[in-house]
Short mmCIF file of C-alpha atoms in Angstrom, two decimals:
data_model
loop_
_atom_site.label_atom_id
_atom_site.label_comp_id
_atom_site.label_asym_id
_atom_site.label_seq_id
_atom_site.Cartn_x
_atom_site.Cartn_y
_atom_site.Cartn_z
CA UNK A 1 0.00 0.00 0.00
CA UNK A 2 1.03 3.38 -1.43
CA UNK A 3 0.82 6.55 1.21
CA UNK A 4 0.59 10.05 0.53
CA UNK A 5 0.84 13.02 2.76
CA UNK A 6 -1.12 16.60 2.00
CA UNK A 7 0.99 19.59 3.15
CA UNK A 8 -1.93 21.96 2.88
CA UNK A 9 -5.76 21.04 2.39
CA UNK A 10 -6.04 19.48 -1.62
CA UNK A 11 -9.26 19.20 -3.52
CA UNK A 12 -11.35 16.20 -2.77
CA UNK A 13 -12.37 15.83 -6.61
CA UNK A 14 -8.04 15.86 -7.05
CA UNK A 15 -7.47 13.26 -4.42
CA UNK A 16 -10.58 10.33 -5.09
CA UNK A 17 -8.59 9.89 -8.34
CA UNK A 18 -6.00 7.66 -5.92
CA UNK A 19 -6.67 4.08 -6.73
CA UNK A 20 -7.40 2.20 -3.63
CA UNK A 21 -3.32 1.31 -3.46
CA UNK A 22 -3.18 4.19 -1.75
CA UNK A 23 -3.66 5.80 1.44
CA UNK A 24 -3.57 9.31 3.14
CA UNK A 25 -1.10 9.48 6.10
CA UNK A 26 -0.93 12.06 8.91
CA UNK A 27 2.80 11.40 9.20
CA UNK A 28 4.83 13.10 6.50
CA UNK A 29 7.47 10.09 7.23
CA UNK A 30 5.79 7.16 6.39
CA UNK A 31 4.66 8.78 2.66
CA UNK A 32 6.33 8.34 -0.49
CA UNK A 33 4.64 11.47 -2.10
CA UNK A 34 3.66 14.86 -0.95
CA UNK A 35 1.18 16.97 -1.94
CA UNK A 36 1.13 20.77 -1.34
CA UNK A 37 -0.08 23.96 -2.53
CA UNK A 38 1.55 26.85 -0.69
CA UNK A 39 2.82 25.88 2.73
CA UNK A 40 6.90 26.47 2.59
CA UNK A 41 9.23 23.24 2.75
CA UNK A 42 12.58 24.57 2.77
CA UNK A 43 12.94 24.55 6.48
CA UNK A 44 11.82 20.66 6.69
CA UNK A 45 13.43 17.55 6.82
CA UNK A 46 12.61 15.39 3.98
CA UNK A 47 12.36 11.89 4.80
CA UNK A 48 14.51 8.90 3.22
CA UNK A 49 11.28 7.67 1.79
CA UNK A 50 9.86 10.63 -0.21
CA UNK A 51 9.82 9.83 -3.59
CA UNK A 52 8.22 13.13 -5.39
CA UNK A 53 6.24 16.53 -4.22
CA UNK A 54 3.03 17.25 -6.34
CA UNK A 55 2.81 20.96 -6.40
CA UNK A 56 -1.06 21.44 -6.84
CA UNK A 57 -0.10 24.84 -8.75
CA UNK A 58 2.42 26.39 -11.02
CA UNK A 59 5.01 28.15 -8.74
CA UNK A 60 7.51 26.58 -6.70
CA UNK A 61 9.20 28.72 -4.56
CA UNK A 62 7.90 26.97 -1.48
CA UNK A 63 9.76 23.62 -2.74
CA UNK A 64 13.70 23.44 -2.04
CA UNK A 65 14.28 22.90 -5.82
CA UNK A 66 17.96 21.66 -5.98
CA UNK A 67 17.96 20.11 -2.46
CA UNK A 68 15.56 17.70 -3.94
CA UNK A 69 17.47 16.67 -6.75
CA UNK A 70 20.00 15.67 -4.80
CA UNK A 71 17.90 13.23 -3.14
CA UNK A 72 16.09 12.26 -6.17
CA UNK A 73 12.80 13.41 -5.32
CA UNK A 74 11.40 14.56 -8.13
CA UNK A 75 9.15 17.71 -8.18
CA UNK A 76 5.86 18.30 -10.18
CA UNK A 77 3.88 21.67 -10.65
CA UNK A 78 0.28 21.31 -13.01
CA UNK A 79 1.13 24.28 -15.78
CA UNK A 80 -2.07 25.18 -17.23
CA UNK A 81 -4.12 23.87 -14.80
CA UNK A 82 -5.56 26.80 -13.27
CA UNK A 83 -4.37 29.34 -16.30
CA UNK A 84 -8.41 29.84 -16.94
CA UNK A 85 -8.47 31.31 -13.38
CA UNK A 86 -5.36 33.82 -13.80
CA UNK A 87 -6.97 34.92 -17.23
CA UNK A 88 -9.81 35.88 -16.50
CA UNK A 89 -8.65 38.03 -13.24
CA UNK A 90 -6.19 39.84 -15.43
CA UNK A 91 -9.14 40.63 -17.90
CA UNK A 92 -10.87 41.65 -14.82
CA UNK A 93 -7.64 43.47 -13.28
CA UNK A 94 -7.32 45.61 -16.92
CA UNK A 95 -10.83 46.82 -17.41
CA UNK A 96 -10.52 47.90 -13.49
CA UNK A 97 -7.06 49.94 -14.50
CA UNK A 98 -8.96 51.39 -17.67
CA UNK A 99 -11.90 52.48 -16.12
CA UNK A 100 -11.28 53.33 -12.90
CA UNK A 101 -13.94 51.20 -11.54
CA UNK A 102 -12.58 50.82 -7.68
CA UNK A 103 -12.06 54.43 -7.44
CA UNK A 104 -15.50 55.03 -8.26
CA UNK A 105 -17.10 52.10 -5.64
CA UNK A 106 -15.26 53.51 -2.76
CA UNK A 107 -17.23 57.34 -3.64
CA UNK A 108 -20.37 55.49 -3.65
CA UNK A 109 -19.46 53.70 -0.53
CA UNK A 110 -17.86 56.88 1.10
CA UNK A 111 -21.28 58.78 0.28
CA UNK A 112 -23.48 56.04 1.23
CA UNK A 113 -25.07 57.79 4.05
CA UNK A 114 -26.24 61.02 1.37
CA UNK A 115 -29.66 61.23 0.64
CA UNK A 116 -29.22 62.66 -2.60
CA UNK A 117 -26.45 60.29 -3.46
CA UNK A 118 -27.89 59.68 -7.22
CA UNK A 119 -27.77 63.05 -8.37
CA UNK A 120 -24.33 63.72 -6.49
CA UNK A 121 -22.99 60.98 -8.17
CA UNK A 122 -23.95 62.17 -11.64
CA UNK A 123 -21.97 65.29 -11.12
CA UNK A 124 -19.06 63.49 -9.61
CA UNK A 125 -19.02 60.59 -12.07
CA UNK A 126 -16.78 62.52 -14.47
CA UNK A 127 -13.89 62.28 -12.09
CA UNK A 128 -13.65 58.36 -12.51
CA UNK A 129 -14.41 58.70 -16.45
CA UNK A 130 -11.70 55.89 -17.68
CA UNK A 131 -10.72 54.53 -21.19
CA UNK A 132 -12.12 51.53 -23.59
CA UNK A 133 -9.26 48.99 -23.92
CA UNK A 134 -11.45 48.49 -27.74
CA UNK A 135 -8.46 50.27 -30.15
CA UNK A 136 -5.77 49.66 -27.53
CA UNK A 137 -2.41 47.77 -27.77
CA UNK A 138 -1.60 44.71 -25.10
CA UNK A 139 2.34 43.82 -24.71
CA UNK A 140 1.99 40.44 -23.13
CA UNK A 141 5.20 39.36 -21.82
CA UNK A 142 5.39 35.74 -21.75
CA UNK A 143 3.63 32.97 -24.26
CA UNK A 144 2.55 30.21 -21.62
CA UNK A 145 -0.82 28.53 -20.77
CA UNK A 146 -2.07 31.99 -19.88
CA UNK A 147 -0.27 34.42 -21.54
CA UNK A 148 -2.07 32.78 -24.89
CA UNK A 149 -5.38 32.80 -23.18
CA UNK A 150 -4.95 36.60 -22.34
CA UNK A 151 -3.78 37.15 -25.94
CA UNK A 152 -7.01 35.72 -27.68
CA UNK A 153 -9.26 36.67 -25.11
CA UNK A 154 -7.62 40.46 -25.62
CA UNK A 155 -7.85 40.19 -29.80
CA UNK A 156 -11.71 39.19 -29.12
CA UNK A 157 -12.19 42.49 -27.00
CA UNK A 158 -10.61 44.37 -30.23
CA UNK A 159 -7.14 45.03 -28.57
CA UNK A 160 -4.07 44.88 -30.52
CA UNK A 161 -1.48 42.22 -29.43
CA UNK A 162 2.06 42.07 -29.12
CA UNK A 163 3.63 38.62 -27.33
CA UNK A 164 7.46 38.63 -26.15
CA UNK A 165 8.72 35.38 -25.62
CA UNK A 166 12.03 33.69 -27.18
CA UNK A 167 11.15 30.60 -25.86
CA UNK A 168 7.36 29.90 -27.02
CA UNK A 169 6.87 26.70 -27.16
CA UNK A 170 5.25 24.76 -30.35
CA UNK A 171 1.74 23.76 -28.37
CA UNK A 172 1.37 27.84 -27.38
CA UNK A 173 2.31 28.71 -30.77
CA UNK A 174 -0.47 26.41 -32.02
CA UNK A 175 -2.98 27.56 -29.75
CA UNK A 176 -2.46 31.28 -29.78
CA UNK A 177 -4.35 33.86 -32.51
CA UNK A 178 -2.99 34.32 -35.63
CA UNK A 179 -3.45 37.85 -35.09
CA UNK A 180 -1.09 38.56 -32.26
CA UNK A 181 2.12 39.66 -33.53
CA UNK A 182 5.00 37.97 -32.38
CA UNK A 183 7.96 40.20 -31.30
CA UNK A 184 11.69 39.45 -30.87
CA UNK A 185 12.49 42.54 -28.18
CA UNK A 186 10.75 43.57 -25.26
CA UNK A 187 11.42 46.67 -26.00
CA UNK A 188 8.80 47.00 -28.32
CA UNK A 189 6.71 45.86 -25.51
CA UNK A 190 7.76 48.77 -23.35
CA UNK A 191 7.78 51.52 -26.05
CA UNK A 192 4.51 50.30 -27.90
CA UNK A 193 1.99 49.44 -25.37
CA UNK A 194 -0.93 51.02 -23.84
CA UNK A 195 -1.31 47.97 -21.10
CA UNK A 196 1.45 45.97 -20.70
CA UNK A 197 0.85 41.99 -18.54
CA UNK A 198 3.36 39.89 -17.35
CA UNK A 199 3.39 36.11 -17.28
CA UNK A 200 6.75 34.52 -16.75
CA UNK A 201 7.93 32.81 -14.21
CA UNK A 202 10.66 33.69 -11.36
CA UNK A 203 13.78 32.60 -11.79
CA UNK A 204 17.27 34.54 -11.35
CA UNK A 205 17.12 35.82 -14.83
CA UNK A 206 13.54 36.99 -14.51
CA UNK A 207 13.89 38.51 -11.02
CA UNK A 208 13.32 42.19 -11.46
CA UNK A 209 13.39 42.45 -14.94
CA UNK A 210 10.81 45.27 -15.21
CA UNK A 211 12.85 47.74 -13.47
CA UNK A 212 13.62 51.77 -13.82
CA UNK A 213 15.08 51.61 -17.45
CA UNK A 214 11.87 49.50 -18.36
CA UNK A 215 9.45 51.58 -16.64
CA UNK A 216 11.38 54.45 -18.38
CA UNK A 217 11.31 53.11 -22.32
CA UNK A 218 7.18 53.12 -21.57
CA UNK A 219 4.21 55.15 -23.13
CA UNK A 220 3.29 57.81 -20.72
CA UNK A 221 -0.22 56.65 -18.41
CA UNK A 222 0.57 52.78 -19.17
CA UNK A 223 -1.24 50.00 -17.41
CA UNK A 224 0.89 47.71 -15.93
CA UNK A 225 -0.60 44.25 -14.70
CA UNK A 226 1.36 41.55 -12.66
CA UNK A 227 -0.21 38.58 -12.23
CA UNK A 228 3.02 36.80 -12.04
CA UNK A 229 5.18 37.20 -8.91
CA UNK A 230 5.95 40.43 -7.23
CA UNK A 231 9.57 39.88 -7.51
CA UNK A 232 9.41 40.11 -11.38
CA UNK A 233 8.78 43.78 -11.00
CA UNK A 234 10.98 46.78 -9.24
CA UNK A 235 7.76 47.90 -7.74
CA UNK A 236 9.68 51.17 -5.99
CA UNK A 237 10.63 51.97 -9.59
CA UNK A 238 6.72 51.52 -10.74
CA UNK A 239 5.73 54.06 -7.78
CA UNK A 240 8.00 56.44 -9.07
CA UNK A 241 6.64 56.21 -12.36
CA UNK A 242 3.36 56.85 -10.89
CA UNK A 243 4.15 59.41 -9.14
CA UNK A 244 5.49 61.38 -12.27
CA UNK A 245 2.82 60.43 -14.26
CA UNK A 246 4.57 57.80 -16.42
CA UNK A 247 2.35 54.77 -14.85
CA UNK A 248 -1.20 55.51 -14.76
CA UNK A 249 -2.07 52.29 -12.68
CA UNK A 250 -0.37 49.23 -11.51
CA UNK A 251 -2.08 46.23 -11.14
CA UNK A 252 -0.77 43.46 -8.83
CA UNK A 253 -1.83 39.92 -7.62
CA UNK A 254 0.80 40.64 -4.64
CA UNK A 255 -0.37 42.24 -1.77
CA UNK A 256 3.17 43.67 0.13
CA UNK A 257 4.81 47.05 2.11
CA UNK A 258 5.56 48.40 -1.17
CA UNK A 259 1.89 48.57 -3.13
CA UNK A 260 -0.78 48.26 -0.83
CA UNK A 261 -2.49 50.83 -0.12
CA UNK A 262 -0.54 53.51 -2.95
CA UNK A 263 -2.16 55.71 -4.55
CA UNK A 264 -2.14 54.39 -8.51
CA UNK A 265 -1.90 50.93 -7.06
CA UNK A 266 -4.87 48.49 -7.42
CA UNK A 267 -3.28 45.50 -5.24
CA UNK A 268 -5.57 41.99 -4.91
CA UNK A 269 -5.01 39.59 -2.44
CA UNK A 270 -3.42 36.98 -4.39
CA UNK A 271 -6.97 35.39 -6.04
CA UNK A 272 -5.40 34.83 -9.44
CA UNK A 273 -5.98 30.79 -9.43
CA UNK A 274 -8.23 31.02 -6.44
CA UNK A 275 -11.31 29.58 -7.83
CA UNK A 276 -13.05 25.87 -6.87
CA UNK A 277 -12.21 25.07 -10.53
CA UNK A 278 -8.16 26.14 -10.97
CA UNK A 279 -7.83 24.13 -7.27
CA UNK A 280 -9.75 21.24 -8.32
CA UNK A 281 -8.00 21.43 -12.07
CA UNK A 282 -4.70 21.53 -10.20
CA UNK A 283 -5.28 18.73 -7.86
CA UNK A 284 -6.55 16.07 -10.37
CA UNK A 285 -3.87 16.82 -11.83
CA UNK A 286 -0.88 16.69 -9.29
CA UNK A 287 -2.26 13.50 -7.93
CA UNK A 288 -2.28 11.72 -11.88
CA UNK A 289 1.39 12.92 -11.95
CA UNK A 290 1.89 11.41 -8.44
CA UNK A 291 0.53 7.97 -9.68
CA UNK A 292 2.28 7.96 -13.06
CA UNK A 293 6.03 8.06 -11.30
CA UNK A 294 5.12 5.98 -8.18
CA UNK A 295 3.82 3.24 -10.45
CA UNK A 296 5.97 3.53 -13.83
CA UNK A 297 8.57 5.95 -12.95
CA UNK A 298 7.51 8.25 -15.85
CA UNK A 299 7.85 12.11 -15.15
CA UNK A 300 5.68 14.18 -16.66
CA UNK A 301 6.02 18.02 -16.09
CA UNK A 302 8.52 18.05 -13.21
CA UNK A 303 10.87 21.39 -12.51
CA UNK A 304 13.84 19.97 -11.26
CA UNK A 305 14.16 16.75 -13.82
CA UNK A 306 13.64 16.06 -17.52
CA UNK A 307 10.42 14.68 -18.42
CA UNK A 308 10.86 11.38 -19.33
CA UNK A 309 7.99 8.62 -20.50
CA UNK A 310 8.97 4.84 -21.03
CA UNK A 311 5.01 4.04 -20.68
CA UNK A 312 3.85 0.68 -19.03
CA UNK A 313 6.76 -1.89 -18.06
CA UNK A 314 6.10 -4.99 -19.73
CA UNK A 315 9.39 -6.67 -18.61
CA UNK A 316 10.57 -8.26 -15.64
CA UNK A 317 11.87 -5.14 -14.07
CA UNK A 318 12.25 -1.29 -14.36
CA UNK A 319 15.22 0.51 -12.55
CA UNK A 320 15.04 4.09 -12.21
CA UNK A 321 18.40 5.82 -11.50
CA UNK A 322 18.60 9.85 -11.01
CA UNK A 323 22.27 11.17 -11.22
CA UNK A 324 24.57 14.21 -12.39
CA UNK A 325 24.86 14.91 -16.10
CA UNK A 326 28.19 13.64 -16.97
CA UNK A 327 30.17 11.77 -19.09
CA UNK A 328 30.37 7.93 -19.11
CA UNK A 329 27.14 7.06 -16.78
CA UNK A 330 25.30 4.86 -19.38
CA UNK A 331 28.56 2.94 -20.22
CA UNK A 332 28.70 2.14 -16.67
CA UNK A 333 25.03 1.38 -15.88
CA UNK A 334 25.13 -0.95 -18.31
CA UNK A 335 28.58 -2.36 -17.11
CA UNK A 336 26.59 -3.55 -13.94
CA UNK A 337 23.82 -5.30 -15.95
CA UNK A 338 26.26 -7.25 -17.53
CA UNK A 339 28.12 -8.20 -14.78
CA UNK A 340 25.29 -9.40 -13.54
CA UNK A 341 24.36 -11.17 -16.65
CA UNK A 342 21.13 -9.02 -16.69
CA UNK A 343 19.62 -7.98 -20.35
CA UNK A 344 18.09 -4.36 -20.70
CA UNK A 345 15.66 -4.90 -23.21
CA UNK A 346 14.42 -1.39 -22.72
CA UNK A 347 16.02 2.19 -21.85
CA UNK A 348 15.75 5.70 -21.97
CA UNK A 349 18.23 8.58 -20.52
CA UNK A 350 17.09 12.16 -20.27
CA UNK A 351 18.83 14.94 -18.94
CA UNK A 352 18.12 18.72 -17.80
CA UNK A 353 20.97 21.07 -16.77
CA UNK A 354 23.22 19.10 -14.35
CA UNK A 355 20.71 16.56 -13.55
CA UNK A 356 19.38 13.26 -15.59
CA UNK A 357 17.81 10.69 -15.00
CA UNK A 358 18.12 6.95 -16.40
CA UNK A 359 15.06 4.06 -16.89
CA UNK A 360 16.21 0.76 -17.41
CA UNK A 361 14.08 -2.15 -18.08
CA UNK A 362 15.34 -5.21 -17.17
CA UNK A 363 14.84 -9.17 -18.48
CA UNK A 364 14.61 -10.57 -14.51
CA UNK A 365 14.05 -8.79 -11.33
CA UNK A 366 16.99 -6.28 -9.91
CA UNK A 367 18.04 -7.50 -6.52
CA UNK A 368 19.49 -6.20 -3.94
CA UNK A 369 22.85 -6.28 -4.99
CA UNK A 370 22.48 -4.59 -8.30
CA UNK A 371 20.92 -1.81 -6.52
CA UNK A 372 23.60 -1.56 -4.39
CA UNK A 373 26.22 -1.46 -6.81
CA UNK A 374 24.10 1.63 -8.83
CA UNK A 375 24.56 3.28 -5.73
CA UNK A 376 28.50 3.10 -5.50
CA UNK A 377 28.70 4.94 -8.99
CA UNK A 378 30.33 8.53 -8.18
CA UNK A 379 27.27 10.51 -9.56
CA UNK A 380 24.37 8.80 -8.70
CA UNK A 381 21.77 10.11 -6.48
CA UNK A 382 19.22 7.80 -6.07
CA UNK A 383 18.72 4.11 -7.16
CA UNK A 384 14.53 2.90 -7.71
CA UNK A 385 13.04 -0.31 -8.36
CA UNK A 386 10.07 1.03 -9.78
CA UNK A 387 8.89 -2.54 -10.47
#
């Protein structure tokens, strides 16, 4: 019997897809996968016998990344998953920016107590008069699941579309409007745009990269919408633009000391994928990616090791094997299968920066010993007998 552990509450409809070889623990040590949403796990201990951490989500800066590779456990987000969610609260955040919507609640609730609050507010209404985003142009920065979605959802409100992103994958490409024209510098982004949305993820290279020479190369009174993560964005920079006119609004998903509460700032308390759909999208499925590397060792969609597929074993055996990228590790994997006068009649090897990670399918069972001897290889981080 199989056991899982939940880090944070996960979506009943996400976790009845468990076959009945499993079985929820309430002691993080006994399970061989982990389930979480936001609850941080860089200060724990990760025991010898987790095998993999379903993200139920796509950010995973509450996951110790490269400390888990080490150990082999591999780690899954679910991209796309709750990308309908994030859309549609960045079409929402933009018409909010545009028309100065929030402004104009809190005078009506301000004025609540005024008897002649209808007529008062047709004379004051013209102080919260916004734009159409109809004619405008969108600089989406970022191709994923839900920069596409924003894109076609924008070209069907009549905005014009610019996307930035070197690395657009072929299934975005395929899915996103003909009509959105593809550009090979942000710059044009910055210098272009009426409303300009972010969608990339954090990483080192990505940290900050809208900062005081972006917010400079921008149309004066852009909209700028972060949906993303805060840290993407020099947000004292954006209040500067702000305050000198440059920014007419910022729109963030982030609620910190820097935003809320700004004037120019419209800051949300982090509801981007917080809908009973996007958490019930995300946990179905983390918990199918769960299943699929517990019982076949394939990894689909992890983000610290290459995806890798070998399907259903059909042999005797599978060995999984995660270790460094280097030089010579196949020769010598196979070395100890034929000292042990065992056949692979099936293998794969896929790697991702320093890391890869090696299926073997084997002609008779892998014992002990073979294990063992995996183990001794300078390189290797983990040894699995998947089957």
């Amino acid at each position: 019997m199989r056991q899982y552990y939940c880090l944070n509450p996960i979506a009943q409809v996400g976790l009845v897809n468990f076959s009945r070889d499993y079985v929820q623990t309430d002691r993080i040590e006994e399970a061989e996968g982990v389930l979480v949403r936001s609850a941080s796990m860089h200060e724990m201990e990760l025991p010898e016998k987790l095998l993999a951490v379903a993200r139920a989500g796509a950010g995973v800066n509450n996951i110790p990344l490269d400390k888990c590779a080490e150990k082999g456990i591999v780690v899954f987000n679910t991209p796309g998953a709750n990308a309908n969610g994030v859309k549609e609260l960045v079409i929402a955040g933009m018409l909010l920016a545009s028309r100065d919507i929030v402004d104009g609640i809190n005078w009506v609730k301000e004025n609540c107590a005024d008897g002649n609050i209808a007529k008062d507010a047709e004379k004051e209404k013209k102080k919260f008069a916004g734009t159409e985003v109809m004619g405008k142009r969108l600089g989406i920065i970022g191709l994923g699941a839900i920069g596409v979605k924003v894109a076609n959802v924008a070209r069907h409100l009549g905005m014009e579309v610019l996307g930035y992103d070197p690395y657009v994958s072929v299934d975005a490409a395929w899915m996103l409007s003909r009509d959105v024209r593809h550009v090979l510098d942000v710059n044009e982004i910055y210098e272009e745009c009426d409303f300009i949305t972010i969608h990339v993820p954090l990483l080192e290279a990505t940290k900050g990269m809208v900062g005081a020479e972006a917010v400079s190369r921008m149309k004066d009174g852009v909209i700028l919408l972060n949906f993303a993560r805060d840290l993407l964005v020099d947000e004292k920079a954006v209040l500067e633009g702000i305050a000198s006119g440059k920014v007419r609004r910022y729109v963030s998903d982030f609620p910190n000391p820097v935003t809320a509460g700004q004037e120019g700032c419209i800051v949300i308390p982090h509801l981007g994928a917080s809908t009973e759909e996007s958490e019930e999208n995300c946990a179905v499925m983390a918990v199918r990616q769960l299943q699929e590397y517990l019982e076949n060792g394939n990894i689909q969609h992890s983000v610290n090791f290459p995806d890798c597929d070998m399907g259903v074993c059909t042999s005797a055996s599978r060995v999984a094997v995660f270790h460094r990228n280097i030089a010579n590790m196949i020769a010598k994997f196979s070395s100890v299968m034929g000292w042990n006068n065992l056949n692979i009649v099936n293998m794969t090897n896929k790697s991702r920066g320093d890391v890869a990670y090696t299926m073997m399918d084997l002609e008779a069972p892998a014992n002990e010993s073979i294990v063992n001897q995996l183990k001794t290889i300078d390189g290797v981080f983990r040894v699995r007998v998947v089957k």
